[in-house]
Amino acid sequence: MLDVQGLSKRYPGPAGAITVLDGVSLTLPPGGRLAVMGPSGSGKSTLLSILGTLEEPTSGHVHLDGIDPFAASPAARAAFRNRTIGFVFQEHHLLAGCTALDNVLLPSLAVGAPTAAVVDRAGSLLDRVGLHARHHHLPGQLSGGERQRVAVARALVLAPRLVLADEPTGQLDSRGAAAVTELLVELAGEGGGMLIVVTHADAVAARVGSIRRLVDGRLQ
Ligand code: ADP
Ligand code: MG
């Protein structure tokens, strides 16, 4: 499960520090899903960066399956992140020179050459997101919706405990958004994985499940 208590984030600035997160607490059970909404600049991406252990909080605690990633060394935290967390961003961030299959395999490269089992899983994830005939296409040969589906498969390839998606459907029309959301919900939840999606789209948030709004640095 995910247990977040009293998370705050302040950034220094020329006119004094700004408080972006101000005591955010939330818990998610295994298999739990949460949509986070809120105005631009309200700290949604900052929250996901901290939950994803990419950034440290100014204060507060994050425990993922009982582990405090910020108590670990940077190297141990990076290994934990790679093993435990999957990311989907608004811009897919696929490598332009790599095929869809190689892009999906990227997270596995951090732990050495992909095993046959991981290559199998990557291929079957691409099949399940509807790209069975696109394994060897480059990102430039795919539509926006197809690229986002590759990004979903990539986030899931190591079967993470927690999937974090930051406006994953922001570039898609409503049909594409619905398809990508459906895949995220279905694939992230397998084996009790948790899902947090930041979105501006009411339909996406409703499909994810419970919805909380980030306003003035606090989750309502
Ligand atoms: P959202 O994703 O909700 O649009 P962000 O989390 O990206 O919001 O940003 C929230 C606020 O934090 C913004 O005012 C932004 O300028 C500020 N901010 C984000 N990252 C940094 C940083 N590295 N240094 C200083 N301020 C930052
Ligand atoms: Mg953002």
mmCIF file of C-alpha atoms and ligand atoms in Angstrom:
data_model
loop_
_atom_site.group_PDB
_atom_site.id
_atom_site.type_symbol
_atom_site.label_atom_id
_atom_site.label_comp_id
_atom_site.label_asym_id
_atom_site.label_seq_id
_atom_site.Cartn_x
_atom_site.Cartn_y
_atom_site.Cartn_z
ATOM 1 C CA MET A 1 0.000 0.000 0.000
ATOM 2 C CA LEU A 2 0.918 3.656 -0.291
ATOM 3 C CA ASP A 3 0.949 5.807 2.828
ATOM 4 C CA VAL A 4 1.697 9.521 2.508
ATOM 5 C CA GLN A 5 1.652 11.765 5.570
ATOM 6 C CA GLY A 6 2.068 15.506 5.863
ATOM 7 C CA LEU A 7 3.969 16.016 2.638
ATOM 8 C CA SER A 8 5.205 19.553 2.072
ATOM 9 C CA LYS A 9 7.355 21.006 -0.670
ATOM 10 C CA ARG A 10 8.849 24.487 -0.697
ATOM 11 C CA TYR A 11 11.048 25.938 -3.411
ATOM 12 C CA PRO A 12 13.363 28.866 -2.753
ATOM 13 C CA GLY A 13 12.665 31.861 -4.974
ATOM 14 C CA PRO A 14 13.835 35.433 -5.539
ATOM 15 C CA ALA A 15 10.869 36.779 -3.569
ATOM 16 C CA GLY A 16 11.185 34.187 -0.801
ATOM 17 C CA ALA A 17 10.293 30.517 -0.673
ATOM 18 C CA ILE A 18 7.073 29.352 -2.314
ATOM 19 C CA THR A 19 5.052 26.568 -0.791
ATOM 20 C CA VAL A 20 3.793 24.197 -3.458
ATOM 21 C CA LEU A 21 2.574 21.345 -1.254
ATOM 22 C CA ASP A 22 1.354 22.083 2.239
ATOM 23 C CA GLY A 23 0.613 18.977 4.250
ATOM 24 C CA VAL A 24 -0.638 16.441 1.718
ATOM 25 C CA SER A 25 -1.745 13.099 3.155
ATOM 26 C CA LEU A 26 -3.242 10.157 1.329
ATOM 27 C CA THR A 27 -3.362 6.395 1.518
ATOM 28 C CA LEU A 28 -4.034 3.833 -1.184
ATOM 29 C CA PRO A 29 -4.687 0.157 -0.502
ATOM 30 C CA PRO A 30 -3.228 -2.520 -2.789
ATOM 31 C CA GLY A 31 -5.043 -2.195 -6.111
ATOM 32 C CA GLY A 32 -6.243 1.299 -5.149
ATOM 33 C CA ARG A 33 -6.733 4.042 -7.733
ATOM 34 C CA LEU A 34 -6.829 7.799 -7.386
ATOM 35 C CA ALA A 35 -7.375 10.678 -9.810
ATOM 36 C CA VAL A 36 -5.817 14.030 -8.865
ATOM 37 C CA MET A 37 -7.270 17.152 -10.419
ATOM 38 C CA GLY A 38 -6.551 20.825 -9.843
ATOM 39 C CA PRO A 39 -5.627 24.031 -11.596
ATOM 40 C CA SER A 40 -2.404 24.456 -13.513
ATOM 41 C CA GLY A 41 0.439 25.247 -11.138
ATOM 42 C CA SER A 42 -1.316 23.705 -8.139
ATOM 43 C CA GLY A 43 1.503 21.197 -7.577
ATOM 44 C CA LYS A 44 0.141 18.075 -9.236
ATOM 45 C CA SER A 45 3.372 17.254 -11.078
ATOM 46 C CA THR A 46 5.406 18.089 -7.987
ATOM 47 C CA LEU A 47 3.309 15.629 -5.968
ATOM 48 C CA LEU A 48 3.818 12.872 -8.554
ATOM 49 C CA SER A 49 7.573 13.578 -8.678
ATOM 50 C CA ILE A 50 7.805 13.100 -4.923
ATOM 51 C CA LEU A 51 5.616 9.984 -4.898
ATOM 52 C CA GLY A 52 7.816 8.727 -7.725
ATOM 53 C CA THR A 53 10.902 9.418 -5.556
ATOM 54 C CA LEU A 54 12.347 11.681 -8.258
ATOM 55 C CA GLU A 55 12.265 14.632 -5.880
ATOM 56 C CA GLU A 56 12.581 14.827 -2.107
ATOM 57 C CA PRO A 57 9.870 16.407 0.014
ATOM 58 C CA THR A 58 10.739 19.345 2.265
ATOM 59 C CA SER A 59 8.930 17.497 5.049
ATOM 60 C CA GLY A 60 6.566 14.592 5.475
ATOM 61 C CA HIS A 61 6.731 10.869 4.834
ATOM 62 C CA VAL A 62 6.147 8.458 1.985
ATOM 63 C CA HIS A 63 5.922 4.726 2.624
ATOM 64 C CA LEU A 64 5.409 2.315 -0.224
ATOM 65 C CA ASP A 65 4.703 -1.219 0.945
ATOM 66 C CA GLY A 66 6.292 -0.226 4.240
ATOM 67 C CA ILE A 67 9.480 1.145 2.681
ATOM 68 C CA ASP A 68 10.587 4.772 3.099
ATOM 69 C CA PRO A 69 12.474 5.458 -0.150
ATOM 70 C CA PHE A 70 13.860 8.757 1.130
ATOM 71 C CA ALA A 71 15.671 6.967 3.949
ATOM 72 C CA ALA A 72 17.688 5.063 1.342
ATOM 73 C CA SER A 73 20.848 6.176 -0.473
ATOM 74 C CA PRO A 74 20.315 7.780 -3.908
ATOM 75 C CA ALA A 75 21.527 4.600 -5.633
ATOM 76 C CA ALA A 76 19.254 2.360 -3.557
ATOM 77 C CA ARG A 77 16.367 4.766 -4.170
ATOM 78 C CA ALA A 78 16.953 4.648 -7.930
ATOM 79 C CA ALA A 79 16.928 0.855 -7.857
ATOM 80 C CA PHE A 80 13.746 0.910 -5.751
ATOM 81 C CA ARG A 81 12.122 3.357 -8.206
ATOM 82 C CA ASN A 82 13.000 1.232 -11.195
ATOM 83 C CA ARG A 83 11.657 -1.920 -9.576
ATOM 84 C CA THR A 84 8.563 -0.474 -7.919
ATOM 85 C CA ILE A 85 7.237 2.508 -9.882
ATOM 86 C CA GLY A 86 6.073 2.984 -13.469
ATOM 87 C CA PHE A 87 5.687 6.421 -15.047
ATOM 88 C CA VAL A 88 3.515 7.696 -17.885
ATOM 89 C CA PHE A 89 3.928 11.349 -18.870
ATOM 90 C CA GLN A 90 1.832 13.716 -20.973
ATOM 91 C CA GLU A 91 4.514 13.701 -23.623
ATOM 92 C CA HIS A 92 5.259 10.063 -24.148
ATOM 93 C CA HIS A 93 9.086 10.533 -23.903
ATOM 94 C CA LEU A 94 9.749 7.592 -26.216
ATOM 95 C CA LEU A 95 13.227 7.347 -27.743
ATOM 96 C CA ALA A 96 12.814 8.327 -31.390
ATOM 97 C CA GLY A 97 15.500 5.956 -32.670
ATOM 98 C CA CYS A 98 14.146 2.880 -30.886
ATOM 99 C CA THR A 99 11.297 0.621 -31.979
ATOM 100 C CA ALA A 100 8.116 0.315 -29.942
ATOM 101 C CA LEU A 101 9.380 -2.971 -28.502
ATOM 102 C CA ASP A 102 12.778 -1.528 -27.550
ATOM 103 C CA ASN A 103 11.069 1.455 -25.923
ATOM 104 C CA VAL A 104 8.944 -0.874 -23.821
ATOM 105 C CA LEU A 105 12.092 -2.762 -22.811
ATOM 106 C CA LEU A 106 13.913 0.390 -21.664
ATOM 107 C CA PRO A 107 13.096 0.129 -17.920
ATOM 108 C CA SER A 108 14.500 -3.401 -17.902
ATOM 109 C CA LEU A 109 17.872 -2.256 -19.282
ATOM 110 C CA ALA A 110 18.732 -0.619 -15.953
ATOM 111 C CA VAL A 111 19.133 -4.093 -14.498
ATOM 112 C CA GLY A 112 21.088 -5.595 -17.386
ATOM 113 C CA ALA A 113 20.153 -7.247 -20.661
ATOM 114 C CA PRO A 114 16.433 -8.111 -20.705
ATOM 115 C CA THR A 115 15.655 -11.733 -19.925
ATOM 116 C CA ALA A 116 13.573 -13.809 -22.316
ATOM 117 C CA ALA A 117 10.668 -13.498 -19.859
ATOM 118 C CA VAL A 118 10.830 -9.690 -19.948
ATOM 119 C CA VAL A 119 11.019 -9.651 -23.753
ATOM 120 C CA ASP A 120 7.947 -11.904 -23.801
ATOM 121 C CA ARG A 121 6.109 -9.648 -21.391
ATOM 122 C CA ALA A 122 6.999 -6.534 -23.430
ATOM 123 C CA GLY A 123 5.652 -8.155 -26.589
ATOM 124 C CA SER A 124 2.478 -9.329 -24.932
ATOM 125 C CA LEU A 125 1.888 -5.892 -23.374
ATOM 126 C CA LEU A 126 2.206 -4.332 -26.827
ATOM 127 C CA ASP A 127 -0.300 -6.888 -28.091
ATOM 128 C CA ARG A 128 -2.681 -6.072 -25.255
ATOM 129 C CA VAL A 129 -2.537 -2.331 -25.924
ATOM 130 C CA GLY A 130 -3.551 -3.121 -29.498
ATOM 131 C CA LEU A 131 -0.155 -2.764 -31.165
ATOM 132 C CA HIS A 132 0.470 -6.367 -32.216
ATOM 133 C CA ALA A 133 1.350 -5.223 -35.741
ATOM 134 C CA ARG A 134 3.519 -2.323 -34.540
ATOM 135 C CA HIS A 135 6.301 -3.905 -32.450
ATOM 136 C CA HIS A 136 9.009 -2.754 -34.838
ATOM 137 C CA HIS A 137 7.607 0.676 -35.718
ATOM 138 C CA LEU A 138 9.530 3.747 -34.646
ATOM 139 C CA PRO A 139 7.654 6.390 -32.599
ATOM 140 C CA GLY A 140 7.575 8.669 -35.653
ATOM 141 C CA GLN A 141 5.619 5.993 -37.520
ATOM 142 C CA LEU A 142 2.909 5.824 -34.841
ATOM 143 C CA SER A 143 -0.101 8.042 -34.112
ATOM 144 C CA GLY A 144 -0.279 10.072 -30.889
ATOM 145 C CA GLY A 145 -2.630 7.553 -29.310
ATOM 146 C CA GLU A 146 -0.406 4.660 -30.343
ATOM 147 C CA ARG A 147 2.650 6.364 -28.852
ATOM 148 C CA GLN A 148 0.805 6.844 -25.553
ATOM 149 C CA ARG A 149 -0.143 3.169 -25.591
ATOM 150 C CA VAL A 150 3.539 2.275 -26.025
ATOM 151 C CA ALA A 151 4.264 4.525 -23.032
ATOM 152 C CA VAL A 152 1.635 2.637 -21.010
ATOM 153 C CA ALA A 153 3.230 -0.701 -21.953
ATOM 154 C CA ARG A 154 6.663 0.674 -21.009
ATOM 155 C CA ALA A 155 5.417 1.819 -17.586
ATOM 156 C CA LEU A 156 4.012 -1.650 -16.930
ATOM 157 C CA VAL A 157 6.844 -3.821 -18.238
ATOM 158 C CA LEU A 158 8.392 -4.540 -14.841
ATOM 159 C CA ALA A 159 4.947 -5.012 -13.204
ATOM 160 C CA PRO A 160 5.356 -2.014 -10.857
ATOM 161 C CA ARG A 161 3.529 -1.749 -7.541
ATOM 162 C CA LEU A 162 2.634 1.876 -8.279
ATOM 163 C CA VAL A 163 1.888 3.515 -11.629
ATOM 164 C CA LEU A 164 2.038 7.319 -11.761
ATOM 165 C CA ALA A 165 0.524 9.016 -14.806
ATOM 166 C CA ASP A 166 0.845 12.785 -15.283
ATOM 167 C CA GLU A 167 -1.809 13.973 -17.743
ATOM 168 C CA PRO A 168 -1.312 10.796 -19.795
ATOM 169 C CA THR A 169 -4.164 11.667 -22.140
ATOM 170 C CA GLY A 170 -3.478 15.394 -22.431
ATOM 171 C CA GLN A 171 -2.568 15.118 -26.130
ATOM 172 C CA LEU A 172 -5.387 12.771 -27.110
ATOM 173 C CA ASP A 173 -8.981 13.224 -28.283
ATOM 174 C CA SER A 174 -11.725 11.890 -26.016
ATOM 175 C CA ARG A 175 -11.809 8.475 -27.680
ATOM 176 C CA GLY A 176 -8.055 8.054 -27.467
ATOM 177 C CA ALA A 177 -8.145 9.284 -23.872
ATOM 178 C CA ALA A 178 -10.794 6.730 -22.940
ATOM 179 C CA ALA A 179 -8.808 3.899 -24.538
ATOM 180 C CA VAL A 180 -5.544 4.818 -22.808
ATOM 181 C CA THR A 181 -7.307 5.266 -19.446
ATOM 182 C CA GLU A 182 -8.977 1.881 -19.788
ATOM 183 C CA LEU A 183 -5.619 0.225 -20.428
ATOM 184 C CA LEU A 184 -3.966 1.981 -17.506
ATOM 185 C CA VAL A 185 -6.721 0.936 -15.112
ATOM 186 C CA GLU A 186 -6.772 -2.639 -16.341
ATOM 187 C CA LEU A 187 -3.025 -3.248 -16.559
ATOM 188 C CA ALA A 188 -1.929 -1.303 -13.473
ATOM 189 C CA GLY A 189 -4.382 -3.176 -11.257
ATOM 190 C CA GLU A 190 -3.169 -6.635 -12.167
ATOM 191 C CA GLY A 191 -1.546 -8.230 -9.151
ATOM 192 C CA GLY A 192 -2.732 -5.463 -6.853
ATOM 193 C CA GLY A 193 -0.784 -2.586 -8.410
ATOM 194 C CA MET A 194 -1.845 0.958 -7.478
ATOM 195 C CA LEU A 195 -2.562 3.796 -9.913
ATOM 196 C CA ILE A 196 -2.525 7.578 -9.536
ATOM 197 C CA VAL A 197 -3.535 9.676 -12.543
ATOM 198 C CA VAL A 198 -3.281 13.462 -12.799
ATOM 199 C CA THR A 199 -5.806 14.730 -15.306
ATOM 200 C CA HIS A 200 -7.882 17.723 -16.366
ATOM 201 C CA ALA A 201 -10.496 15.507 -18.018
ATOM 202 C CA ASP A 202 -13.584 14.692 -15.939
ATOM 203 C CA ALA A 203 -14.255 11.500 -17.918
ATOM 204 C CA VAL A 204 -10.713 10.236 -17.324
ATOM 205 C CA ALA A 205 -10.893 11.024 -13.604
ATOM 206 C CA ALA A 206 -14.272 9.316 -13.265
ATOM 207 C CA ARG A 207 -12.955 6.151 -14.904
ATOM 208 C CA VAL A 208 -9.893 6.055 -12.637
ATOM 209 C CA GLY A 209 -12.032 6.051 -9.496
ATOM 210 C CA SER A 210 -12.006 8.327 -6.530
ATOM 211 C CA ILE A 211 -11.113 11.943 -7.284
ATOM 212 C CA ARG A 212 -9.269 14.439 -5.104
ATOM 213 C CA ARG A 213 -8.488 18.038 -5.918
ATOM 214 C CA LEU A 214 -5.226 19.783 -5.156
ATOM 215 C CA VAL A 215 -5.996 23.360 -4.115
ATOM 216 C CA ASP A 216 -3.581 25.746 -2.419
ATOM 217 C CA GLY A 217 -1.152 22.930 -1.802
ATOM 218 C CA ARG A 218 -3.685 20.756 -0.038
ATOM 219 C CA LEU A 219 -5.561 17.679 -1.225
ATOM 220 C CA GLN A 220 -9.273 18.133 -0.694
HETATM 221 P P1 ADP B 1 0.982 21.447 -11.909
HETATM 222 O O1 ADP B 1 1.537 20.151 -12.353
HETATM 223 O O2 ADP B 1 -0.189 21.327 -10.991
HETATM 224 O O3 ADP B 1 0.642 22.357 -13.055
HETATM 225 P P2 ADP B 1 3.640 21.890 -10.821
HETATM 226 O O4 ADP B 1 3.781 20.855 -9.777
HETATM 227 O O5 ADP B 1 4.333 21.654 -12.108
HETATM 228 O O6 ADP B 1 2.094 22.216 -11.048
HETATM 229 O O7 ADP B 1 4.186 23.280 -10.247
HETATM 230 C C1 ADP B 1 3.639 23.841 -9.059
HETATM 231 C C2 ADP B 1 4.385 25.107 -8.702
HETATM 232 O O8 ADP B 1 5.700 24.792 -8.313
HETATM 233 C C3 ADP B 1 4.513 26.089 -9.849
HETATM 234 O O9 ADP B 1 4.236 27.386 -9.343
HETATM 235 C C4 ADP B 1 5.931 25.952 -10.282
HETATM 236 O O10 ADP B 1 6.429 27.172 -10.783
HETATM 237 C C5 ADP B 1 6.638 25.562 -9.018
HETATM 238 N N1 ADP B 1 7.808 24.716 -9.290
HETATM 239 C C6 ADP B 1 7.790 23.473 -9.818
HETATM 240 N N2 ADP B 1 9.041 22.948 -9.906
HETATM 241 C C7 ADP B 1 9.870 23.908 -9.432
HETATM 242 C C8 ADP B 1 11.302 24.007 -9.236
HETATM 243 N N3 ADP B 1 12.122 22.979 -9.573
HETATM 244 N N4 ADP B 1 11.795 25.152 -8.704
HETATM 245 C C9 ADP B 1 10.975 26.165 -8.350
HETATM 246 N N5 ADP B 1 9.624 26.146 -8.484
HETATM 247 C C10 ADP B 1 9.079 25.044 -9.022
HETATM 248 MG MG MG B 2 1.834 19.334 -14.245
#
